[in-house]
């Protein structure tokens, strides 16, 4: 009897979906053919939102030597650049569009080199996945928005972040006229804004930095006022690579403060050796999921409310050249960042009136700008704003949200947990949907390892394995997850 073909559908063709396909194609198989359906709403395969930009000012926020997309080979991207005759320093921050080319090349190569495997690309939105119990062959059925149906044995959800929506109620008139830009990453979204005099950006994170640099490119463009409740702006990367090292982080209390104290103590220690806080923050990355889990739900909620903003600006940093440019524009008043809440937006001729309130103040501040651009980030509550596909899986009990509602509940290997807590053998997730469970889940470092682990499980049907440590810290013993001993 011949071994049946295994059919895997991947929903989402950003970096996560593409790397899931790469790792599936590269995974050794000793029996049976493999068919992969890679489905993306935009029809872009390998770039997604992060790497879809062609603006050379939009660079990676991780040094080249740590952006490899093959599990166990963080230096692979750096090597790939050299092979193409475009060598860069290990610590270089390369334009994100180049990284998209790398992921696409990996996918094309994996496709060419895989034996007895086929990859089909589909442009369309998956709106539903139904499991046909008792159907032994390809029991999952995916429905696309245009009515097309695809059958699969396993499905990997690589949907990217939840849609954050508008940060405040926006009058329809402002949307229709383009005075309010809901998605700065949409093709051509910033074209008109470059000719404005004054623009207000909602959000002060890395997306705001990208948008502000694009608007002010070549000394032209509007004055940019960026606001967020906290007003914190990403810190800058050092010009040299950070040193990754182990240190003791106490987790037995399940409290945030002892962890913060250990971080500060380590910063003091490494400072005496000529390093700084960046080395400590970067060194925490492989153990962050274990620290996050050790906190428990109540402390995780407190972290989100009290510490997240501070963590984010130290963890997600500006490349040095980006920071130089950004600060130079701040110095001449072209970019202003501030702590402010937007109370309301009101059309005013062909401009917009924005009512702002400084946190803690009672009086409102009124500013008039040509445009408002939303850089407020991803959605944070799946239970309130699930896209149709996830709403269907939740309603059917095939999935459940994590305790915080940031994404889906998954096993450490990425299998979805059903409403009753049973791990699925057919449905998996990679990327932002795992953030509530793991906290560190959206960077390429995690995506490559998660992709490999899910691919391995799928190909060796039924097996479950531990996710390997990122190679940078392979030397760290995979000891008790709650204790990270000093080197
Ligand atoms: C601006 C920006 C810069 C970043 N820079 C870095 C960096 O330098 N280094 C780093 O490690 N990380 C970076 N990140 C993190 C980044 O999120 C990940 O590296 C990676 O791009 C995430 O890819 P993804 O495939 O999970 O999500 P996405 O890129 O969002 O892709 C998901 C895809 O799925 C599609 N999709 C969603 N739902 C459906 C559906 N129902 N049917 C069909 N298709 C669907 C979407 O249209 C989208 O194309 C950055 C993120 C952003 C936003």
Coordinates of C-alpha atoms in Angstrom, one line a residue, residues 271-476:
X271 CA 28.7 48.2 33.2
X272 CA 31.8 47.6 35.2
X273 CA 33.1 45.4 32.4
X274 CA 32.4 48.1 29.7
X275 CA 29.0 46.7 28.6
X276 CA 25.6 48.3 29.2
X277 CA 21.9 47.7 29.7
X278 CA 21.5 46.6 26.0
X279 CA 23.6 43.6 26.6
X280 CA 21.3 42.6 29.5
X281 CA 18.1 43.2 27.6
X282 CA 19.3 41.2 24.6
X283 CA 20.6 38.4 26.8
X284 CA 17.1 37.9 28.3
X285 CA 15.5 37.0 25.0
X286 CA 15.8 33.2 25.1
X287 CA 14.5 33.0 28.7
X288 CA 11.8 35.6 28.4
X289 CA 9.0 33.0 27.6
X290 CA 9.9 31.1 30.8
X291 CA 10.0 34.3 32.8
X292 CA 6.7 35.4 31.3
X293 CA 5.0 32.0 32.2
X294 CA 6.5 32.1 35.7
X295 CA 4.7 35.4 36.4
X296 CA 1.2 34.0 36.1
X297 CA -1.8 35.9 34.8
X298 CA -2.3 38.5 37.5
X299 CA 1.4 39.7 37.3
X300 CA 1.3 39.5 33.5
X301 CA -1.6 41.9 33.6
X302 CA 0.3 44.2 35.9
X303 CA 3.3 44.1 33.6
X304 CA 1.1 45.2 30.7
X305 CA -0.4 48.0 32.7
X306 CA 2.8 49.3 34.4
X307 CA 5.9 48.0 32.7
X308 CA 5.2 47.2 29.1
X309 CA 5.9 50.6 27.6
X310 CA 9.2 50.9 29.4
X311 CA 10.2 47.4 28.3
X312 CA 9.2 48.0 24.7
X313 CA 11.3 51.1 24.3
X314 CA 14.4 49.3 25.6
X315 CA 13.7 46.0 23.8
X316 CA 12.7 47.4 20.3
X317 CA 15.4 49.9 19.5
X318 CA 16.3 52.2 16.7
X319 CA 19.3 51.3 14.5
X320 CA 22.1 53.9 15.1
X321 CA 21.8 55.6 11.7
X322 CA 18.0 55.8 12.2
X323 CA 18.4 57.3 15.7
X324 CA 21.0 59.8 14.3
X325 CA 18.5 61.0 11.7
X326 CA 15.5 61.0 14.0
X327 CA 17.4 63.0 16.7
X328 CA 18.7 65.5 14.1
X329 CA 15.1 66.1 13.0
X330 CA 14.0 66.5 16.6
X331 CA 16.8 69.1 17.2
X332 CA 15.6 71.3 14.4
X333 CA 11.9 70.9 15.6
X334 CA 10.8 68.9 12.5
X335 CA 9.7 66.0 14.8
X336 CA 8.2 66.6 18.2
X337 CA 7.2 63.7 20.5
X338 CA 5.0 64.2 23.5
X339 CA 2.8 62.5 26.2
X340 CA -0.8 63.3 25.3
X341 CA -4.1 61.6 24.9
X342 CA -6.3 62.2 21.9
X343 CA -9.8 63.1 23.1
X344 CA -11.5 63.6 19.8
X345 CA -11.0 64.4 16.1
X346 CA -13.1 66.9 14.2
X347 CA -13.1 67.8 10.5
X348 CA -12.2 71.5 9.9
X349 CA -12.3 72.5 6.2
X350 CA -9.7 70.3 4.6
X351 CA -7.8 69.9 7.8
X352 CA -8.6 68.3 11.2
X353 CA -8.9 69.6 14.7
X354 CA -7.4 67.4 17.4
X355 CA -8.4 67.8 21.0
X356 CA -5.6 66.5 23.3
X357 CA -5.3 66.1 27.0
X358 CA -2.0 65.9 28.9
X359 CA -2.3 62.9 31.2
X360 CA -3.5 64.1 34.6
X361 CA -4.6 67.5 33.4
X362 CA -8.2 68.7 33.1
X363 CA -7.9 71.3 30.3
X364 CA -7.9 70.3 26.7
X365 CA -5.4 71.4 24.2
X366 CA -6.5 72.1 20.6
X367 CA -4.3 71.6 17.6
X368 CA -5.1 71.9 13.9
X369 CA -3.2 69.7 11.4
X370 CA -3.4 68.6 7.8
X371 CA -3.5 64.9 8.6
X372 CA -3.6 62.3 11.3
X373 CA -1.7 59.1 10.8
X374 CA -2.4 56.0 12.9
X375 CA 0.7 54.2 14.2
X376 CA -0.9 53.0 17.4
X377 CA -0.1 49.3 16.8
X378 CA -1.7 45.9 16.9
X379 CA -4.9 44.9 18.6
X380 CA -4.6 43.6 22.1
X381 CA -7.9 41.8 22.8
X382 CA -8.8 38.8 20.7
X383 CA -12.0 38.3 22.6
X384 CA -13.3 41.7 21.5
X385 CA -12.0 41.9 18.0
X386 CA -11.4 38.4 16.5
X387 CA -11.2 38.3 12.7
X388 CA -13.8 35.9 11.1
X389 CA -11.5 33.0 10.8
X390 CA -10.5 33.1 14.5
X391 CA -14.0 33.9 15.7
X392 CA -15.2 30.7 13.9
X393 CA -12.5 28.5 15.5
X394 CA -13.2 30.0 19.0
X395 CA -17.0 29.5 18.6
X396 CA -16.5 25.9 17.5
X397 CA -14.3 25.2 20.5
X398 CA -11.3 24.3 18.2
X399 CA -9.3 27.1 19.8
X400 CA -9.4 29.3 22.9
X401 CA -7.8 32.6 23.6
X402 CA -4.9 32.9 26.1
X403 CA -5.7 34.2 29.5
X404 CA -5.0 37.8 28.5
X405 CA -6.7 37.7 25.2
X406 CA -3.6 38.7 23.3
X407 CA -3.8 35.7 21.0
X408 CA -4.5 32.0 21.1
X409 CA -3.7 29.5 23.8
X410 CA -1.0 27.1 22.5
X411 CA 1.2 24.3 23.8
X412 CA 5.0 25.0 24.0
X413 CA 5.2 23.3 20.6
X414 CA 2.6 25.7 19.0
X415 CA -0.4 23.3 18.9
X416 CA -3.7 25.1 19.5
X417 CA -5.6 24.3 22.7
X418 CA -9.3 23.6 22.2
X419 CA -12.0 25.1 24.5
X420 CA -11.5 22.1 26.9
X421 CA -7.7 22.5 27.0
X422 CA -7.0 19.5 24.7
X423 CA -4.0 20.1 22.4
X424 CA -4.9 19.9 18.7
X425 CA -3.0 17.5 16.5
X426 CA -4.0 19.4 13.4
X427 CA -4.0 23.1 14.1
X428 CA -0.8 25.1 14.9
X429 CA 0.2 28.8 15.3
X430 CA 3.3 30.8 14.6
X431 CA 3.9 34.5 15.2
X432 CA 1.9 37.1 17.0
X433 CA -0.9 34.7 17.9
X434 CA 1.5 33.2 20.4
X435 CA 2.4 36.4 22.2
X436 CA 0.0 36.0 25.2
X437 CA 1.5 32.6 26.0
X438 CA 5.2 33.3 25.2
X439 CA 5.5 37.1 25.1
X440 CA 8.6 36.8 22.8
X441 CA 7.0 35.4 19.6
X442 CA 7.0 37.9 16.8
X443 CA 10.7 38.4 16.0
X444 CA 12.5 36.4 13.4
X445 CA 14.6 34.8 16.2
X446 CA 11.4 33.1 17.5
X447 CA 9.6 32.7 14.2
X448 CA 12.5 30.6 12.8
X449 CA 12.6 28.3 15.8
X450 CA 8.9 28.0 16.1
X451 CA 8.6 27.2 12.4
X452 CA 11.1 24.5 12.6
X453 CA 9.5 22.9 15.7
X454 CA 6.0 22.9 14.1
X455 CA 7.4 21.6 10.8
X456 CA 9.1 18.8 12.6
X457 CA 6.0 17.8 14.5
X458 CA 3.9 17.8 11.3
X459 CA 6.3 15.8 9.2
X460 CA 6.8 13.3 12.0
X461 CA 3.1 13.0 12.5
X462 CA 2.1 12.8 16.1
X463 CA 5.5 13.4 17.7
X464 CA 5.9 16.4 20.0
X465 CA 9.3 17.9 20.7
X466 CA 10.8 20.7 22.7
X467 CA 11.6 23.9 20.9
X468 CA 15.4 24.2 20.7
X469 CA 17.1 27.2 22.3
X470 CA 18.2 29.9 19.8
X471 CA 21.7 29.2 18.7
X472 CA 23.2 32.3 20.2
X473 CA 22.7 30.7 23.6
X474 CA 22.8 27.1 22.8
X475 CA 25.4 26.7 25.5
X476 CA 22.8 27.5 28.1

